[in-house]
């Protein structure tokens, strides 16, 4: 399973890239608003850090506007994927982008049917929002499971990307559900690294090592 970082923060992206586990990045207007500056410059910089897919989201609500914004993003780097919200106009834009050879990530998916439509329109990534469904007392992971089954059953050429991930358990569940990708906030990927027994074990090894070295140097003195 591929792991993307769900952020527009360059330092977070650099850090995870250094760990050797970064397969791509997703951004959206909210994540961009947290860092500010020029969206285009941020996207270009991200595309220098990773050669994996980098999602850039359109905000226009009409097809021509989406196409104009998406084409401009696609010119920034070869690994840009245009993120298009699920809607009637969004589907039309996804289909037009597919005709032009521009890859898309259909975002704000909350049902398997929405995902199926986006896949048929030609989206290369389908982004169901797990956490936002959980927030309204629905099982977000069910949409991942259903969409993965549909994609595999019918051999549809697309990837299911688990988005709106809120904690490390969501990542395990998305992996078990067969999600092709999960996009994670930096905090969640940090939480995945840590385990209290790992921390305890490291402290104990350091202590035992220091004691053994002290004893060895005492014995040789
Ligand atoms: O990339 C979009 C998605 O991951 C947003 O997550 O936490 O705002 O629901 P969240």
mmCIF file of C-alpha atoms and ligand atoms in Angstrom:
data_model
loop_
_atom_site.group_PDB
_atom_site.id
_atom_site.type_symbol
_atom_site.label_atom_id
_atom_site.label_comp_id
_atom_site.label_asym_id
_atom_site.label_seq_id
_atom_site.Cartn_x
_atom_site.Cartn_y
_atom_site.Cartn_z
ATOM 1 C CA UNK A 1 0.000 0.000 0.000
ATOM 2 C CA UNK A 2 1.230 3.468 -0.846
ATOM 3 C CA UNK A 3 1.470 6.129 1.848
ATOM 4 C CA UNK A 4 0.916 9.764 0.936
ATOM 5 C CA UNK A 5 1.273 12.737 3.231
ATOM 6 C CA UNK A 6 -1.841 14.906 3.546
ATOM 7 C CA UNK A 7 -0.212 18.310 3.988
ATOM 8 C CA UNK A 8 1.142 21.379 2.228
ATOM 9 C CA UNK A 9 3.870 21.829 4.857
ATOM 10 C CA UNK A 10 7.239 21.490 3.117
ATOM 11 C CA UNK A 11 9.186 20.607 6.282
ATOM 12 C CA UNK A 12 6.783 17.754 7.100
ATOM 13 C CA UNK A 13 7.145 16.433 3.544
ATOM 14 C CA UNK A 14 10.957 16.669 3.662
ATOM 15 C CA UNK A 15 11.024 14.797 6.986
ATOM 16 C CA UNK A 16 8.909 11.869 5.791
ATOM 17 C CA UNK A 17 10.790 11.735 2.477
ATOM 18 C CA UNK A 18 14.008 11.286 4.475
ATOM 19 C CA UNK A 19 12.435 8.289 6.239
ATOM 20 C CA UNK A 20 12.082 6.613 2.839
ATOM 21 C CA UNK A 21 8.353 5.964 3.198
ATOM 22 C CA UNK A 22 6.839 8.793 1.157
ATOM 23 C CA UNK A 23 4.967 7.719 -1.990
ATOM 24 C CA UNK A 24 3.178 10.990 -2.750
ATOM 25 C CA UNK A 25 1.391 14.025 -1.331
ATOM 26 C CA UNK A 26 -2.179 15.299 -1.246
ATOM 27 C CA UNK A 27 -3.085 18.932 -0.669
ATOM 28 C CA UNK A 28 -6.390 20.755 -0.491
ATOM 29 C CA UNK A 29 -7.497 24.379 0.032
ATOM 30 C CA UNK A 30 -7.692 23.904 3.821
ATOM 31 C CA UNK A 31 -4.172 22.458 4.047
ATOM 32 C CA UNK A 32 -2.878 25.217 1.767
ATOM 33 C CA UNK A 33 -4.574 27.885 3.939
ATOM 34 C CA UNK A 34 -2.540 26.588 6.919
ATOM 35 C CA UNK A 35 0.783 27.419 5.216
ATOM 36 C CA UNK A 36 -0.189 30.315 2.893
ATOM 37 C CA UNK A 37 2.070 31.840 0.206
ATOM 38 C CA UNK A 38 1.849 30.868 -3.449
ATOM 39 C CA UNK A 39 0.033 27.548 -4.006
ATOM 40 C CA UNK A 40 1.897 27.098 -7.313
ATOM 41 C CA UNK A 41 5.326 27.561 -5.667
ATOM 42 C CA UNK A 42 4.428 25.150 -2.876
ATOM 43 C CA UNK A 43 3.279 22.530 -5.393
ATOM 44 C CA UNK A 44 6.444 22.956 -7.450
ATOM 45 C CA UNK A 45 8.595 22.536 -4.348
ATOM 46 C CA UNK A 46 6.668 19.417 -3.276
ATOM 47 C CA UNK A 47 7.167 17.945 -6.761
ATOM 48 C CA UNK A 48 10.916 18.451 -6.352
ATOM 49 C CA UNK A 49 10.879 16.507 -3.086
ATOM 50 C CA UNK A 50 8.818 13.555 -4.336
ATOM 51 C CA UNK A 51 8.434 12.033 -7.770
ATOM 52 C CA UNK A 52 5.203 10.394 -6.583
ATOM 53 C CA UNK A 53 1.748 11.818 -7.343
ATOM 54 C CA UNK A 54 1.091 15.289 -5.882
ATOM 55 C CA UNK A 55 -2.582 16.269 -5.740
ATOM 56 C CA UNK A 56 -3.495 19.902 -6.429
ATOM 57 C CA UNK A 57 -7.146 20.820 -5.906
ATOM 58 C CA UNK A 58 -9.274 22.989 -8.176
ATOM 59 C CA UNK A 59 -11.732 25.410 -6.582
ATOM 60 C CA UNK A 60 -13.732 26.514 -9.648
ATOM 61 C CA UNK A 61 -17.274 25.208 -9.685
ATOM 62 C CA UNK A 62 -17.837 25.199 -13.442
ATOM 63 C CA UNK A 63 -16.238 22.765 -15.894
ATOM 64 C CA UNK A 64 -14.287 25.352 -17.895
ATOM 65 C CA UNK A 65 -12.954 26.912 -14.693
ATOM 66 C CA UNK A 66 -11.873 23.500 -13.368
ATOM 67 C CA UNK A 67 -10.176 22.713 -16.670
ATOM 68 C CA UNK A 68 -8.337 26.042 -16.682
ATOM 69 C CA UNK A 69 -7.057 25.608 -13.111
ATOM 70 C CA UNK A 70 -6.205 21.932 -13.606
ATOM 71 C CA UNK A 71 -4.311 22.488 -16.860
ATOM 72 C CA UNK A 72 -2.239 25.195 -15.147
ATOM 73 C CA UNK A 73 -1.422 22.810 -12.250
ATOM 74 C CA UNK A 74 -0.528 20.027 -14.697
ATOM 75 C CA UNK A 75 2.048 22.304 -16.335
ATOM 76 C CA UNK A 76 3.922 22.741 -13.033
ATOM 77 C CA UNK A 77 5.365 19.201 -12.960
ATOM 78 C CA UNK A 78 4.763 15.788 -14.570
ATOM 79 C CA UNK A 79 3.682 14.217 -11.277
ATOM 80 C CA UNK A 80 0.829 16.642 -10.580
ATOM 81 C CA UNK A 81 -2.584 14.997 -10.189
ATOM 82 C CA UNK A 82 -5.556 17.349 -10.426
ATOM 83 C CA UNK A 83 -7.919 16.959 -7.487
ATOM 84 C CA UNK A 84 -11.554 17.485 -8.454
ATOM 85 C CA UNK A 85 -14.490 17.431 -6.025
ATOM 86 C CA UNK A 86 -17.274 14.918 -6.674
ATOM 87 C CA UNK A 87 -20.195 16.592 -8.477
ATOM 88 C CA UNK A 88 -21.857 16.580 -11.899
ATOM 89 C CA UNK A 89 -19.462 19.264 -13.122
ATOM 90 C CA UNK A 90 -16.589 17.476 -11.387
ATOM 91 C CA UNK A 91 -17.346 14.259 -13.305
ATOM 92 C CA UNK A 92 -17.413 16.168 -16.595
ATOM 93 C CA UNK A 93 -14.089 17.814 -15.783
ATOM 94 C CA UNK A 94 -12.551 14.442 -14.796
ATOM 95 C CA UNK A 95 -13.683 12.974 -18.118
ATOM 96 C CA UNK A 96 -12.222 15.913 -20.068
ATOM 97 C CA UNK A 97 -8.941 15.733 -18.131
ATOM 98 C CA UNK A 98 -8.762 11.990 -18.906
ATOM 99 C CA UNK A 99 -9.150 12.759 -22.626
ATOM 100 C CA UNK A 100 -6.237 15.195 -22.329
ATOM 101 C CA UNK A 101 -4.068 12.668 -20.472
ATOM 102 C CA UNK A 102 -4.185 14.634 -17.206
ATOM 103 C CA UNK A 103 -4.496 12.434 -14.113
ATOM 104 C CA UNK A 104 -7.183 13.204 -11.556
ATOM 105 C CA UNK A 105 -8.014 12.450 -7.948
ATOM 106 C CA UNK A 106 -11.752 12.627 -7.260
ATOM 107 C CA UNK A 107 -12.163 14.035 -3.758
ATOM 108 C CA UNK A 108 -15.028 14.384 -1.265
ATOM 109 C CA UNK A 109 -16.292 10.847 -1.962
ATOM 110 C CA UNK A 110 -18.660 9.552 0.715
ATOM 111 C CA UNK A 111 -20.271 6.542 -0.971
ATOM 112 C CA UNK A 112 -19.193 3.615 -3.136
ATOM 113 C CA UNK A 113 -21.572 4.821 -5.874
ATOM 114 C CA UNK A 114 -19.834 8.204 -6.046
ATOM 115 C CA UNK A 115 -16.528 6.353 -6.317
ATOM 116 C CA UNK A 116 -17.865 4.116 -9.083
ATOM 117 C CA UNK A 117 -18.981 7.138 -11.096
ATOM 118 C CA UNK A 118 -15.635 8.886 -10.631
ATOM 119 C CA UNK A 119 -13.805 5.748 -11.765
ATOM 120 C CA UNK A 120 -16.009 5.477 -14.854
ATOM 121 C CA UNK A 121 -15.376 9.138 -15.681
ATOM 122 C CA UNK A 122 -11.652 8.324 -15.665
ATOM 123 C CA UNK A 123 -10.281 9.352 -12.254
ATOM 124 C CA UNK A 124 -6.962 7.660 -11.456
ATOM 125 C CA UNK A 125 -7.503 8.096 -7.708
ATOM 126 C CA UNK A 126 -10.746 7.862 -5.723
ATOM 127 C CA UNK A 127 -10.697 9.568 -2.319
ATOM 128 C CA UNK A 128 -13.375 8.449 0.145
ATOM 129 C CA UNK A 129 -13.226 10.505 3.375
ATOM 130 C CA UNK A 130 -13.148 7.976 6.210
ATOM 131 C CA UNK A 131 -12.937 10.299 9.224
ATOM 132 C CA UNK A 132 -15.712 12.658 8.148
ATOM 133 C CA UNK A 133 -18.096 9.695 7.819
ATOM 134 C CA UNK A 134 -17.010 8.398 11.233
ATOM 135 C CA UNK A 135 -17.720 11.911 12.583
ATOM 136 C CA UNK A 136 -21.399 11.522 11.640
ATOM 137 C CA UNK A 137 -21.632 8.028 13.104
ATOM 138 C CA UNK A 138 -21.247 6.113 9.830
ATOM 139 C CA UNK A 139 -18.492 3.553 9.252
ATOM 140 C CA UNK A 140 -16.132 5.340 6.866
ATOM 141 C CA UNK A 141 -14.065 2.204 6.374
ATOM 142 C CA UNK A 142 -17.139 0.465 4.879
ATOM 143 C CA UNK A 143 -16.904 2.759 1.846
ATOM 144 C CA UNK A 144 -13.240 1.789 1.437
ATOM 145 C CA UNK A 145 -14.121 -1.911 1.651
ATOM 146 C CA UNK A 146 -17.022 -1.597 -0.810
ATOM 147 C CA UNK A 147 -15.085 0.501 -3.310
ATOM 148 C CA UNK A 148 -12.015 -1.759 -3.217
ATOM 149 C CA UNK A 149 -14.289 -4.779 -3.845
ATOM 150 C CA UNK A 150 -16.058 -3.052 -6.761
ATOM 151 C CA UNK A 151 -12.777 -1.952 -8.355
ATOM 152 C CA UNK A 152 -11.285 -5.437 -8.023
ATOM 153 C CA UNK A 153 -14.435 -7.351 -9.023
ATOM 154 C CA UNK A 154 -14.793 -5.374 -12.248
ATOM 155 C CA UNK A 155 -11.085 -4.893 -12.953
ATOM 156 C CA UNK A 156 -11.456 -1.085 -13.051
ATOM 157 C CA UNK A 157 -8.215 0.764 -13.615
ATOM 158 C CA UNK A 158 -8.120 3.187 -10.696
ATOM 159 C CA UNK A 159 -6.851 3.306 -7.126
ATOM 160 C CA UNK A 160 -8.767 3.719 -3.879
ATOM 161 C CA UNK A 161 -7.136 6.302 -1.647
ATOM 162 C CA UNK A 162 -8.279 6.342 1.981
ATOM 163 C CA UNK A 163 -8.494 10.028 2.952
ATOM 164 C CA UNK A 164 -9.581 11.916 6.071
ATOM 165 C CA UNK A 165 -7.514 9.543 8.199
ATOM 166 C CA UNK A 166 -7.620 10.488 11.876
ATOM 167 C CA UNK A 167 -5.413 7.955 13.654
ATOM 168 C CA UNK A 168 -2.946 5.069 13.223
ATOM 169 C CA UNK A 169 -5.673 2.407 13.609
ATOM 170 C CA UNK A 170 -7.362 3.844 10.486
ATOM 171 C CA UNK A 171 -4.176 3.111 8.526
ATOM 172 C CA UNK A 172 -4.130 -0.553 9.572
ATOM 173 C CA UNK A 173 -7.840 -0.885 8.783
ATOM 174 C CA UNK A 174 -7.419 0.787 5.378
ATOM 175 C CA UNK A 175 -4.516 -1.558 4.576
ATOM 176 C CA UNK A 176 -6.582 -4.595 5.613
ATOM 177 C CA UNK A 177 -9.517 -3.318 3.530
ATOM 178 C CA UNK A 178 -7.229 -3.333 0.485
ATOM 179 C CA UNK A 179 -6.934 0.444 -0.021
ATOM 180 C CA UNK A 180 -4.250 1.074 -2.635
ATOM 181 C CA UNK A 181 -3.211 4.302 -0.925
ATOM 182 C CA UNK A 182 -3.789 6.106 2.369
ATOM 183 C CA UNK A 183 -3.056 9.793 2.782
ATOM 184 C CA UNK A 184 -1.974 10.694 6.286
ATOM 185 C CA UNK A 185 -1.546 13.825 8.351
ATOM 186 C CA UNK A 186 2.070 14.160 9.584
ATOM 187 C CA UNK A 187 0.902 13.538 13.171
ATOM 188 C CA UNK A 188 -0.583 10.152 12.220
ATOM 189 C CA UNK A 189 2.577 8.956 10.474
ATOM 190 C CA UNK A 190 4.561 9.999 13.577
ATOM 191 C CA UNK A 191 2.114 8.045 15.755
ATOM 192 C CA UNK A 192 2.687 4.994 13.526
ATOM 193 C CA UNK A 193 6.419 5.122 14.278
ATOM 194 C CA UNK A 194 6.020 5.126 18.026
ATOM 195 C CA UNK A 195 5.214 2.323 20.453
ATOM 196 C CA UNK A 196 5.695 2.635 24.237
ATOM 197 C CA UNK A 197 7.468 -0.735 24.384
ATOM 198 C CA UNK A 198 9.890 0.400 21.662
ATOM 199 C CA UNK A 199 10.680 3.562 23.676
ATOM 200 C CA UNK A 200 11.071 1.508 26.867
ATOM 201 C CA UNK A 201 13.275 -1.018 25.085
ATOM 202 C CA UNK A 202 15.599 1.676 23.707
ATOM 203 C CA UNK A 203 16.044 3.203 27.183
ATOM 204 C CA UNK A 204 16.796 -0.235 28.664
ATOM 205 C CA UNK A 205 19.347 -1.087 25.922
ATOM 206 C CA UNK A 206 21.124 2.248 26.494
ATOM 207 C CA UNK A 207 21.219 1.620 30.248
ATOM 208 C CA UNK A 208 22.523 -1.942 29.894
ATOM 209 C CA UNK A 209 25.102 -0.868 27.306
ATOM 210 C CA UNK A 210 26.409 1.929 29.564
ATOM 211 C CA UNK A 211 26.570 -0.462 32.553
ATOM 212 C CA UNK A 212 28.418 -3.115 30.533
ATOM 213 C CA UNK A 213 30.937 -0.554 29.205
ATOM 214 C CA UNK A 214 31.522 0.834 32.690
ATOM 215 C CA UNK A 215 32.109 -2.681 34.043
ATOM 216 C CA UNK A 216 34.463 -3.506 31.133
ATOM 217 C CA UNK A 217 36.540 -0.358 31.621
ATOM 218 C CA UNK A 218 36.629 -1.002 35.399
ATOM 219 C CA UNK A 219 37.878 -4.559 34.793
ATOM 220 C CA UNK A 220 40.638 -3.452 32.415
ATOM 221 C CA UNK A 221 41.872 -0.656 34.726
HETATM 222 O O1 LIG B 1 -7.151 15.377 1.782
HETATM 223 C C1 LIG B 1 -8.429 15.478 2.244
HETATM 224 C C2 LIG B 1 -8.747 14.787 3.546
HETATM 225 O O2 LIG B 1 -7.747 13.911 3.919
HETATM 226 C C3 LIG B 1 -9.229 15.708 4.614
HETATM 227 O O3 LIG B 1 -9.204 15.189 5.909
HETATM 228 O O4 LIG B 1 -9.305 15.458 8.357
HETATM 229 O O5 LIG B 1 -10.063 17.362 6.873
HETATM 230 O O6 LIG B 1 -11.422 15.296 7.084
HETATM 231 P P1 LIG B 1 -10.056 15.856 7.112
#
